Amino acid sequence: MPNASAKVESTTSYERLLSVARNLPVRAKIASLLRAAFDAARFVEVETPVGIIAPAAEEYIEAPKADGFFLRTSPELQMKRLLAAGMERIYQLGPCFRSGENGRRHRQEFTMLEFYQTGADYLQLLEFTQSFLLSVCRGIHGDSSFRFNGETISLEKLEIIPVRDAFRRFAGKSADQCAEEEGLFELVLVDQVEPKLPKDRPCVLIDYPVRFGAFARPKPADPSLVERWEIYLGGIELANTYGELIDPKIQRERFERFSQTRREQHLAEYPEPTAFLEAIDHGFPPCAGSALGFDRLVMLLTDHPDIADISFPLDS
């Protein structure tokens, strides 16, 4: 006689799958519109390995271990090696993995859109990002605005707020002082700043304390800040962008500092990314790069509050 509880669980999984299946056609269309926008801008789509030997030693992101390698948290280091090899405009849409990330807006396996352009700075990449978001939105909704969580969001105009101003305005705190205390900057950002960001238009937080720019280059006018911005739609962080660091000496110093922090937090120790360091030693030109959460973009454009609504279920 079949186990009744197993049947209920099976039905629940099947119903979840039916719900997701209804959203997969629009998910596919969003991916197609993105590729069309990047192709029109003369970007080349690339593929790099999902299983890698040496992840970047980022302080708060953990790569899942596999048999003899790690699952990538981002294709960043591999794509930058392609820049060093002479490629100029590249993008990738594919799976990434981060341990312990579960929730309505996070999964341990998710889809990332990552792109790089040589000869561009982080502000030029912001203009490009707004342009392809507009293109995708018009392709899905026939308009430059869409509804999410009861709010109409127009993509026509950005609101750009320096991080220091955002901390003063929304939290009454100094971003630089918060950055000096371990974990405080992120806590204030998530609990006090992000909930108060405008939700009816794209909001961009720009120019972070250097402590929070792992691969971002220092701003020439103020080396205490880095060239980094994050864009939020409907209060949801969508993309993270750097004016990329290309100085081998500074990059090594940051790797060493982040590796030390990981040891202090008892996180996994990664092998040195020798192939990436060799590439950066050979040199690559000034460039900017961005990582955008594709699942979150689908959530936003389809007015679904949970990543599980638009992604294949992570069950057996």
PDB file of N, CA, C and O in Angstrom, residues 112-143:
ATOM      1  N   MET A 112      22.989  33.657 -13.511  1.00  0.00           N
ATOM      2  CA  MET A 112      23.638  34.958 -13.522  1.00  0.00           C
ATOM      3  C   MET A 112      23.856  35.427 -14.956  1.00  0.00           C
ATOM      4  O   MET A 112      24.228  34.640 -15.834  1.00  0.00           O
ATOM      5  N   LEU A 113      23.606  36.711 -15.181  1.00  0.00           N
ATOM      6  CA  LEU A 113      24.035  37.374 -16.408  1.00  0.00           C
ATOM      7  C   LEU A 113      25.257  38.205 -16.038  1.00  0.00           C
ATOM      8  O   LEU A 113      25.174  39.106 -15.204  1.00  0.00           O
ATOM      9  N   GLU A 114      26.402  37.883 -16.636  1.00  0.00           N
ATOM     10  CA  GLU A 114      27.623  38.636 -16.340  1.00  0.00           C
ATOM     11  C   GLU A 114      28.195  39.168 -17.646  1.00  0.00           C
ATOM     12  O   GLU A 114      28.215  38.460 -18.665  1.00  0.00           O
ATOM     13  N   PHE A 115      28.667  40.415 -17.635  1.00  0.00           N
ATOM     14  CA  PHE A 115      29.169  41.011 -18.879  1.00  0.00           C
ATOM     15  C   PHE A 115      30.288  42.002 -18.594  1.00  0.00           C
ATOM     16  O   PHE A 115      30.338  42.629 -17.528  1.00  0.00           O
ATOM     17  N   TYR A 116      31.201  42.114 -19.565  1.00  0.00           N
ATOM     18  CA  TYR A 116      32.381  42.968 -19.457  1.00  0.00           C
ATOM     19  C   TYR A 116      32.605  43.704 -20.767  1.00  0.00           C
ATOM     20  O   TYR A 116      32.344  43.158 -21.849  1.00  0.00           O
ATOM     21  N   GLN A 117      33.119  44.927 -20.635  1.00  0.00           N
ATOM     22  CA  GLN A 117      33.452  45.714 -21.819  1.00  0.00           C
ATOM     23  C   GLN A 117      34.761  46.458 -21.575  1.00  0.00           C
ATOM     24  O   GLN A 117      34.895  47.216 -20.614  1.00  0.00           O
ATOM     25  N   THR A 118      35.724  46.232 -22.469  1.00  0.00           N
ATOM     26  CA  THR A 118      36.970  46.977 -22.367  1.00  0.00           C
ATOM     27  C   THR A 118      36.760  48.377 -22.946  1.00  0.00           C
ATOM     28  O   THR A 118      35.903  48.595 -23.802  1.00  0.00           O
ATOM     29  N   GLY A 119      37.552  49.322 -22.447  1.00  0.00           N
ATOM     30  CA  GLY A 119      37.439  50.699 -22.924  1.00  0.00           C
ATOM     31  C   GLY A 119      36.223  51.428 -22.396  1.00  0.00           C
ATOM     32  O   GLY A 119      35.963  52.570 -22.792  1.00  0.00           O
ATOM     33  N   ALA A 120      35.466  50.809 -21.511  1.00  0.00           N
ATOM     34  CA  ALA A 120      34.282  51.435 -20.917  1.00  0.00           C
ATOM     35  C   ALA A 120      34.512  51.620 -19.430  1.00  0.00           C
ATOM     36  O   ALA A 120      35.248  50.853 -18.801  1.00  0.00           O
ATOM     37  N   ASP A 121      33.862  52.638 -18.858  1.00  0.00           N
ATOM     38  CA  ASP A 121      33.927  52.794 -17.406  1.00  0.00           C
ATOM     39  C   ASP A 121      32.595  52.373 -16.788  1.00  0.00           C
ATOM     40  O   ASP A 121      31.653  52.000 -17.492  1.00  0.00           O
ATOM     41  N   TYR A 122      32.533  52.428 -15.464  1.00  0.00           N
ATOM     42  CA  TYR A 122      31.343  51.896 -14.795  1.00  0.00           C
ATOM     43  C   TYR A 122      30.103  52.744 -15.065  1.00  0.00           C
ATOM     44  O   TYR A 122      28.983  52.229 -15.013  1.00  0.00           O
ATOM     45  N   LEU A 123      30.257  54.024 -15.383  1.00  0.00           N
ATOM     46  CA  LEU A 123      29.104  54.863 -15.706  1.00  0.00           C
ATOM     47  C   LEU A 123      28.559  54.538 -17.094  1.00  0.00           C
ATOM     48  O   LEU A 123      27.340  54.557 -17.319  1.00  0.00           O
ATOM     49  N   GLN A 124      29.452  54.229 -18.026  1.00  0.00           N
ATOM     50  CA  GLN A 124      28.986  53.809 -19.351  1.00  0.00           C
ATOM     51  C   GLN A 124      28.223  52.488 -19.273  1.00  0.00           C
ATOM     52  O   GLN A 124      27.230  52.291 -19.981  1.00  0.00           O
ATOM     53  N   LEU A 125      28.676  51.604 -18.395  1.00  0.00           N
ATOM     54  CA  LEU A 125      27.959  50.342 -18.225  1.00  0.00           C
ATOM     55  C   LEU A 125      26.597  50.570 -17.577  1.00  0.00           C
ATOM     56  O   LEU A 125      25.651  49.803 -17.826  1.00  0.00           O
ATOM     57  N   LEU A 126      26.465  51.609 -16.775  1.00  0.00           N
ATOM     58  CA  LEU A 126      25.166  51.944 -16.194  1.00  0.00           C
ATOM     59  C   LEU A 126      24.200  52.385 -17.299  1.00  0.00           C
ATOM     60  O   LEU A 126      23.031  51.966 -17.320  1.00  0.00           O
ATOM     61  N   GLU A 127      24.668  53.198 -18.221  1.00  0.00           N
ATOM     62  CA  GLU A 127      23.827  53.618 -19.353  1.00  0.00           C
ATOM     63  C   GLU A 127      23.401  52.412 -20.171  1.00  0.00           C
ATOM     64  O   GLU A 127      22.230  52.301 -20.576  1.00  0.00           O
ATOM     65  N   PHE A 128      24.326  51.504 -20.433  1.00  0.00           N
ATOM     66  CA  PHE A 128      24.006  50.314 -21.211  1.00  0.00           C
ATOM     67  C   PHE A 128      22.998  49.436 -20.473  1.00  0.00           C
ATOM     68  O   PHE A 128      22.053  48.906 -21.068  1.00  0.00           O
ATOM     69  N   THR A 129      23.181  49.288 -19.164  1.00  0.00           N
ATOM     70  CA  THR A 129      22.261  48.472 -18.375  1.00  0.00           C
ATOM     71  C   THR A 129      20.851  49.032 -18.436  1.00  0.00           C
ATOM     72  O   THR A 129      19.882  48.285 -18.635  1.00  0.00           O
ATOM     73  N   GLN A 130      20.708  50.334 -18.275  1.00  0.00           N
ATOM     74  CA  GLN A 130      19.381  50.933 -18.376  1.00  0.00           C
ATOM     75  C   GLN A 130      18.784  50.691 -19.754  1.00  0.00           C
ATOM     76  O   GLN A 130      17.594  50.379 -19.887  1.00  0.00           O
ATOM     77  N   SER A 131      19.617  50.769 -20.793  1.00  0.00           N
ATOM     78  CA  SER A 131      19.100  50.604 -22.157  1.00  0.00           C
ATOM     79  C   SER A 131      18.601  49.191 -22.402  1.00  0.00           C
ATOM     80  O   SER A 131      17.535  48.991 -22.998  1.00  0.00           O
ATOM     81  N   PHE A 132      19.342  48.168 -21.925  1.00  0.00           N
ATOM     82  CA  PHE A 132      18.850  46.818 -22.215  1.00  0.00           C
ATOM     83  C   PHE A 132      17.686  46.437 -21.304  1.00  0.00           C
ATOM     84  O   PHE A 132      16.808  45.656 -21.693  1.00  0.00           O
ATOM     85  N   LEU A 133      17.619  47.004 -20.089  1.00  0.00           N
ATOM     86  CA  LEU A 133      16.440  46.768 -19.255  1.00  0.00           C
ATOM     87  C   LEU A 133      15.194  47.363 -19.903  1.00  0.00           C
ATOM     88  O   LEU A 133      14.118  46.744 -19.893  1.00  0.00           O
ATOM     89  N   LEU A 134      15.334  48.550 -20.469  1.00  0.00           N
ATOM     90  CA  LEU A 134      14.211  49.159 -21.191  1.00  0.00           C
ATOM     91  C   LEU A 134      13.803  48.291 -22.371  1.00  0.00           C
ATOM     92  O   LEU A 134      12.611  48.070 -22.613  1.00  0.00           O
ATOM     93  N   SER A 135      14.777  47.792 -23.111  1.00  0.00           N
ATOM     94  CA  SER A 135      14.482  46.965 -24.276  1.00  0.00           C
ATOM     95  C   SER A 135      13.732  45.694 -23.886  1.00  0.00           C
ATOM     96  O   SER A 135      12.739  45.318 -24.528  1.00  0.00           O
ATOM     97  N   VAL A 136      14.178  45.046 -22.825  1.00  0.00           N
ATOM     98  CA  VAL A 136      13.528  43.814 -22.377  1.00  0.00           C
ATOM     99  C   VAL A 136      12.121  44.116 -21.864  1.00  0.00           C
ATOM    100  O   VAL A 136      11.160  43.397 -22.178  1.00  0.00           O
ATOM    101  N   CYS A 137      11.979  45.168 -21.076  1.00  0.00           N
ATOM    102  CA  CYS A 137      10.666  45.522 -20.526  1.00  0.00           C
ATOM    103  C   CYS A 137       9.663  45.809 -21.645  1.00  0.00           C
ATOM    104  O   CYS A 137       8.518  45.360 -21.604  1.00  0.00           O
ATOM    105  N   ARG A 138      10.099  46.566 -22.653  1.00  0.00           N
ATOM    106  CA  ARG A 138       9.202  46.864 -23.784  1.00  0.00           C
ATOM    107  C   ARG A 138       8.859  45.605 -24.563  1.00  0.00           C
ATOM    108  O   ARG A 138       7.747  45.462 -25.063  1.00  0.00           O
ATOM    109  N   GLY A 139       9.815  44.683 -24.646  1.00  0.00           N
ATOM    110  CA  GLY A 139       9.539  43.434 -25.351  1.00  0.00           C
ATOM    111  C   GLY A 139       8.536  42.556 -24.621  1.00  0.00           C
ATOM    112  O   GLY A 139       7.787  41.799 -25.249  1.00  0.00           O
ATOM    113  N   ILE A 140       8.498  42.655 -23.292  1.00  0.00           N
ATOM    114  CA  ILE A 140       7.576  41.843 -22.500  1.00  0.00           C
ATOM    115  C   ILE A 140       6.236  42.539 -22.300  1.00  0.00           C
ATOM    116  O   ILE A 140       5.164  41.927 -22.436  1.00  0.00           O
ATOM    117  N   HIS A 141       6.284  43.838 -21.990  1.00  0.00           N
ATOM    118  CA  HIS A 141       5.066  44.561 -21.603  1.00  0.00           C
ATOM    119  C   HIS A 141       4.610  45.599 -22.625  1.00  0.00           C
ATOM    120  O   HIS A 141       3.547  46.201 -22.446  1.00  0.00           O
ATOM    121  N   GLY A 142       5.426  45.836 -23.665  1.00  0.00           N
ATOM    122  CA  GLY A 142       5.060  46.854 -24.653  1.00  0.00           C
ATOM    123  C   GLY A 142       5.150  48.261 -24.109  1.00  0.00           C
ATOM    124  O   GLY A 142       4.563  49.187 -24.673  1.00  0.00           O
ATOM    125  N   ASP A 143       5.879  48.445 -23.018  1.00  0.00           N
ATOM    126  CA  ASP A 143       5.944  49.746 -22.355  1.00  0.00           C
ATOM    127  C   ASP A 143       7.254  49.812 -21.560  1.00  0.00           C
ATOM    128  O   ASP A 143       7.897  48.791 -21.324  1.00  0.00           O
TER     129      ASP A 143
END
